[in-house]
GROMACS .gro file of C-alpha atoms in nm:
model
  184
    1ALA     CA    1   0.000   0.000   0.000
    2CYS     CA    2   0.116   0.353  -0.069
    3HIS     CA    3   0.056   0.606   0.205
    4ASN     CA    4   0.245   0.914   0.096
    5ARG     CA    5   0.089   1.257   0.142
    6PHE     CA    6   0.142   1.360  -0.220
    7GLU     CA    7  -0.067   1.079  -0.370
    8HIS     CA    8  -0.327   1.113  -0.098
    9SER     CA    9  -0.363   1.491  -0.145
   10ILE     CA   10  -0.397   1.455  -0.523
   11GLY     CA   11  -0.657   1.183  -0.462
   12VAL     CA   12  -0.859   1.397  -0.220
   13MET     CA   13  -0.853   1.687  -0.466
   14HIS     CA   14  -0.971   1.459  -0.748
   15LEU     CA   15  -1.248   1.296  -0.544
   16ALA     CA   16  -1.374   1.636  -0.425
   17GLY     CA   17  -1.414   1.756  -0.782
   18LYS     CA   18  -1.570   1.429  -0.893
   19LEU     CA   19  -1.819   1.434  -0.605
   20ILE     CA   20  -1.930   1.795  -0.658
   21ARG     CA   21  -1.960   1.762  -1.036
   22GLY     CA   22  -2.156   1.437  -0.996
   23ILE     CA   23  -2.395   1.600  -0.750
   24LEU     CA   24  -2.449   1.892  -0.989
   25GLU     CA   25  -2.525   1.651  -1.275
   26ARG     CA   26  -2.776   1.457  -1.066
   27GLN     CA   27  -2.929   1.769  -0.914
   28PRO     CA   28  -2.950   2.038  -1.183
   29ALA     CA   29  -3.135   2.274  -0.945
   30LEU     CA   30  -2.804   2.320  -0.759
   31GLN     CA   31  -2.607   2.417  -1.071
   32GLY     CA   32  -2.686   2.787  -1.047
   33HIS     CA   33  -2.583   2.787  -0.680
   34VAL     CA   34  -2.236   2.630  -0.711
   35SER     CA   35  -1.978   2.805  -0.925
   36GLU     CA   36  -1.661   2.674  -1.088
   37LYS     CA   37  -1.473   2.887  -0.835
   38ASP     CA   38  -1.654   2.708  -0.551
   39ILE     CA   39  -1.544   2.374  -0.696
   40LEU     CA   40  -1.186   2.499  -0.740
   41CYS     CA   41  -1.177   2.625  -0.379
   42VAL     CA   42  -1.293   2.287  -0.245
   43GLN     CA   43  -1.036   2.110  -0.464
   44ILE     CA   44  -0.760   2.342  -0.336
   45ALA     CA   45  -0.872   2.258   0.018
   46GLY     CA   46  -0.842   1.889  -0.072
   47LEU     CA   47  -0.495   1.941  -0.215
   48CYS     CA   48  -0.376   2.137   0.091
   49HIS     CA   49  -0.571   1.968   0.371
   50ASP     CA   50  -0.270   1.779   0.511
   51LEU     CA   51   0.002   2.044   0.470
   52GLY     CA   52   0.030   2.084   0.847
   53HIS     CA   53   0.111   1.722   0.934
   54GLY     CA   54   0.437   1.668   1.112
   55PRO     CA   55   0.671   1.376   1.047
   56PHE     CA   56   0.508   1.035   1.099
   57SER     CA   57   0.170   1.198   1.051
   58HIS     CA   58  -0.087   1.122   1.322
   59VAL     CA   59   0.171   0.958   1.549
   60PHE     CA   60   0.349   1.293   1.568
   61ASP     CA   61   0.027   1.495   1.587
   62ASN     CA   62  -0.174   1.287   1.833
   63ILE     CA   63   0.084   1.113   2.048
   64LEU     CA   64   0.415   1.299   2.058
   65LEU     CA   65   0.274   1.650   2.068
   66LYS     CA   66   0.009   1.555   2.325
   67ARG     CA   67   0.282   1.416   2.551
   68LEU     CA   68   0.487   1.733   2.512
   69ASN     CA   69   0.189   1.959   2.577
   70PRO     CA   70  -0.126   1.777   2.696
   71ASN     CA   71  -0.333   2.098   2.701
   72SER     CA   72  -0.252   2.200   2.346
   73LEU     CA   73  -0.541   2.259   2.108
   74TRP     CA   74  -0.303   2.243   1.809
   75THR     CA   75  -0.421   2.049   1.505
   76HIS     CA   76  -0.250   1.971   1.179
   77GLU     CA   77  -0.544   2.141   1.005
   78ASP     CA   78  -0.469   2.469   1.186
   79ALA     CA   79  -0.102   2.434   1.102
   80GLY     CA   80  -0.187   2.371   0.736
   81CYS     CA   81  -0.396   2.688   0.725
   82ASP     CA   82  -0.106   2.880   0.881
   83ILE     CA   83   0.121   2.744   0.607
   84ILE     CA   84  -0.126   2.854   0.339
   85ASP     CA   85  -0.143   3.204   0.496
   86TYR     CA   86   0.238   3.218   0.502
   87MET     CA   87   0.264   3.115   0.136
   88VAL     CA   88   0.005   3.376   0.029
   89SER     CA   89   0.144   3.661   0.242
   90ASN     CA   90   0.501   3.594   0.123
   91ASN     CA   91   0.398   3.568  -0.243
   92ILE     CA   92   0.504   3.206  -0.266
   93ILE     CA   93   0.169   3.133  -0.425
   94ASP     CA   94  -0.063   3.379  -0.597
   95LEU     CA   95  -0.410   3.234  -0.592
   96GLU     CA   96  -0.555   3.551  -0.746
   97LYS     CA   97  -0.411   3.460  -1.085
   98TYR     CA   98  -0.650   3.161  -1.072
   99GLY     CA   99  -0.943   3.383  -0.974
  100ILE     CA  100  -0.921   3.301  -0.602
  101ASN     CA  101  -0.974   3.602  -0.375
  102HIS     CA  102  -0.716   3.618  -0.096
  103THR     CA  103  -0.980   3.701   0.165
  104SER     CA  104  -1.325   3.550   0.117
  105ASP     CA  105  -1.222   3.255  -0.101
  106LEU     CA  106  -0.919   3.178   0.113
  107ASP     CA  107  -1.136   3.183   0.427
  108PHE     CA  108  -1.370   2.934   0.259
  109ILE     CA  109  -1.078   2.707   0.164
  110LYS     CA  110  -0.947   2.712   0.521
  111GLU     CA  111  -1.292   2.639   0.663
  112CYS     CA  112  -1.317   2.337   0.433
  113ILE     CA  113  -0.983   2.216   0.572
  114ILE     CA  114  -1.051   2.284   0.942
  115GLY     CA  115  -1.414   2.181   0.932
  116VAL     CA  116  -1.714   2.366   1.068
  117ASP     CA  117  -1.787   2.281   1.432
  118LYS     CA  118  -2.139   2.192   1.546
  119LYS     CA  119  -2.196   2.521   1.730
  120THR     CA  120  -2.105   2.726   1.421
  121CYS     CA  121  -2.323   2.501   1.203
  122PHE     CA  122  -2.618   2.556   1.435
  123GLN     CA  123  -2.566   2.934   1.441
  124ARG     CA  124  -2.538   2.954   1.062
  125ASP     CA  125  -2.837   2.726   1.013
  126GLN     CA  126  -3.048   2.961   1.227
  127LYS     CA  127  -2.960   3.272   1.024
  128GLN     CA  128  -3.094   3.358   0.681
  129ASN     CA  129  -2.792   3.338   0.446
  130GLY     CA  130  -2.573   3.218   0.734
  131TRP     CA  131  -2.355   3.024   0.492
  132GLN     CA  132  -2.154   3.214   0.230
  133ARG     CA  133  -2.154   2.914  -0.002
  134ARG     CA  134  -2.381   2.611  -0.031
  135ARG     CA  135  -2.372   2.436   0.305
  136PHE     CA  136  -2.278   2.092   0.170
  137LEU     CA  137  -1.953   2.224   0.019
  138TYR     CA  138  -1.804   2.281   0.365
  139PHE     CA  139  -1.829   1.909   0.450
  140ILE     CA  140  -1.667   1.749   0.146
  141ILE     CA  141  -1.306   1.758   0.273
  142ASN     CA  142  -1.359   1.750   0.651
  143ASN     CA  143  -1.708   1.633   0.742
  144THR     CA  144  -1.762   1.731   1.105
  145GLU     CA  145  -2.123   1.609   1.092
  146SER     CA  146  -2.094   1.246   0.982
  147GLY     CA  147  -1.720   1.191   0.952
  148LEU     CA  148  -1.761   1.056   0.597
  149ASP     CA  149  -1.567   1.276   0.358
  150VAL     CA  150  -1.341   1.243   0.055
  151ASP     CA  151  -1.033   1.255   0.278
  152LYS     CA  152  -1.133   0.922   0.430
  153LEU     CA  153  -1.274   0.781   0.107
  154ASP     CA  154  -0.939   0.833  -0.062
  155TYR     CA  155  -0.761   0.632   0.206
  156TYR     CA  156  -1.022   0.358   0.216
  157GLN     CA  157  -1.022   0.322  -0.161
  158ARG     CA  158  -0.643   0.335  -0.191
  159ASP     CA  159  -0.583   0.094   0.098
  160CYS     CA  160  -0.841  -0.158  -0.023
  161LYS     CA  161  -0.694  -0.166  -0.371
  162ALA     CA  162  -0.334  -0.186  -0.253
  163THR     CA  163  -0.397  -0.464  -0.003
  164GLY     CA  164  -0.624  -0.677  -0.221
  165ILE     CA  165  -0.946  -0.621  -0.026
  166GLN     CA  166  -1.252  -0.649  -0.248
  167ALA     CA  167  -1.453  -0.328  -0.219
  168ASN     CA  168  -1.702  -0.427  -0.493
  169ASP     CA  169  -1.688  -0.082  -0.651
  170SER     CA  170  -1.875   0.056  -0.348
  171PHE     CA  171  -1.657   0.368  -0.340
  172ASP     CA  172  -1.737   0.462  -0.698
  173GLU     CA  173  -2.102   0.379  -0.639
  174LEU     CA  174  -2.108   0.608  -0.336
  175LEU     CA  175  -1.956   0.896  -0.534
  176ASP     CA  176  -2.175   0.825  -0.836
  177THR     CA  177  -2.501   0.831  -0.640
  178ALA     CA  178  -2.441   1.095  -0.370
  179MET     CA  179  -2.703   1.366  -0.348
  180VAL     CA  180  -2.748   1.676  -0.136
  181MET     CA  181  -3.036   1.673   0.108
  182GLU     CA  182  -3.053   2.032   0.233
  183CYS     CA  183  -3.303   2.311   0.212
  184MET     CA  184  -3.245   2.528  -0.090
   0.00000   0.00000   0.00000
């Protein structure tokens, strides 16, 4: 099995785009509410979602760092967003040449990476236009509601294939049949 961050990040980016485009095909009423820029932002979030991992990934993040500082609220998602901010502010990347606004779009990308906590979801759900973009877009990379997102699907799919586990095309079927069940 191959577990490197590069392949995984490319896979998450690809699955995010495939999922959104599939949903838009199956639900044409959503097409006017999700732009190509929205899709690109979610794909960028997929590509960058693991930038903040330390060496040895979750072992470093969840075990070593917790032993060094048990009260720390640090997450690799927060660190990844800090890295993105650093790259933008130091002109290492210029997202604006791809039509990505360095404020509102970048905030959306980072929220897709960090995830939207339950309290924030509830507050936004209570307000008219509480979500800047379609609500479902925020849960494609880091699904804080169900835990099922393209980040995990990429690993499951990749690990099953690499280790010879028969998945019976269930991953493709899930992506090919997913629909959005939210108020429009």
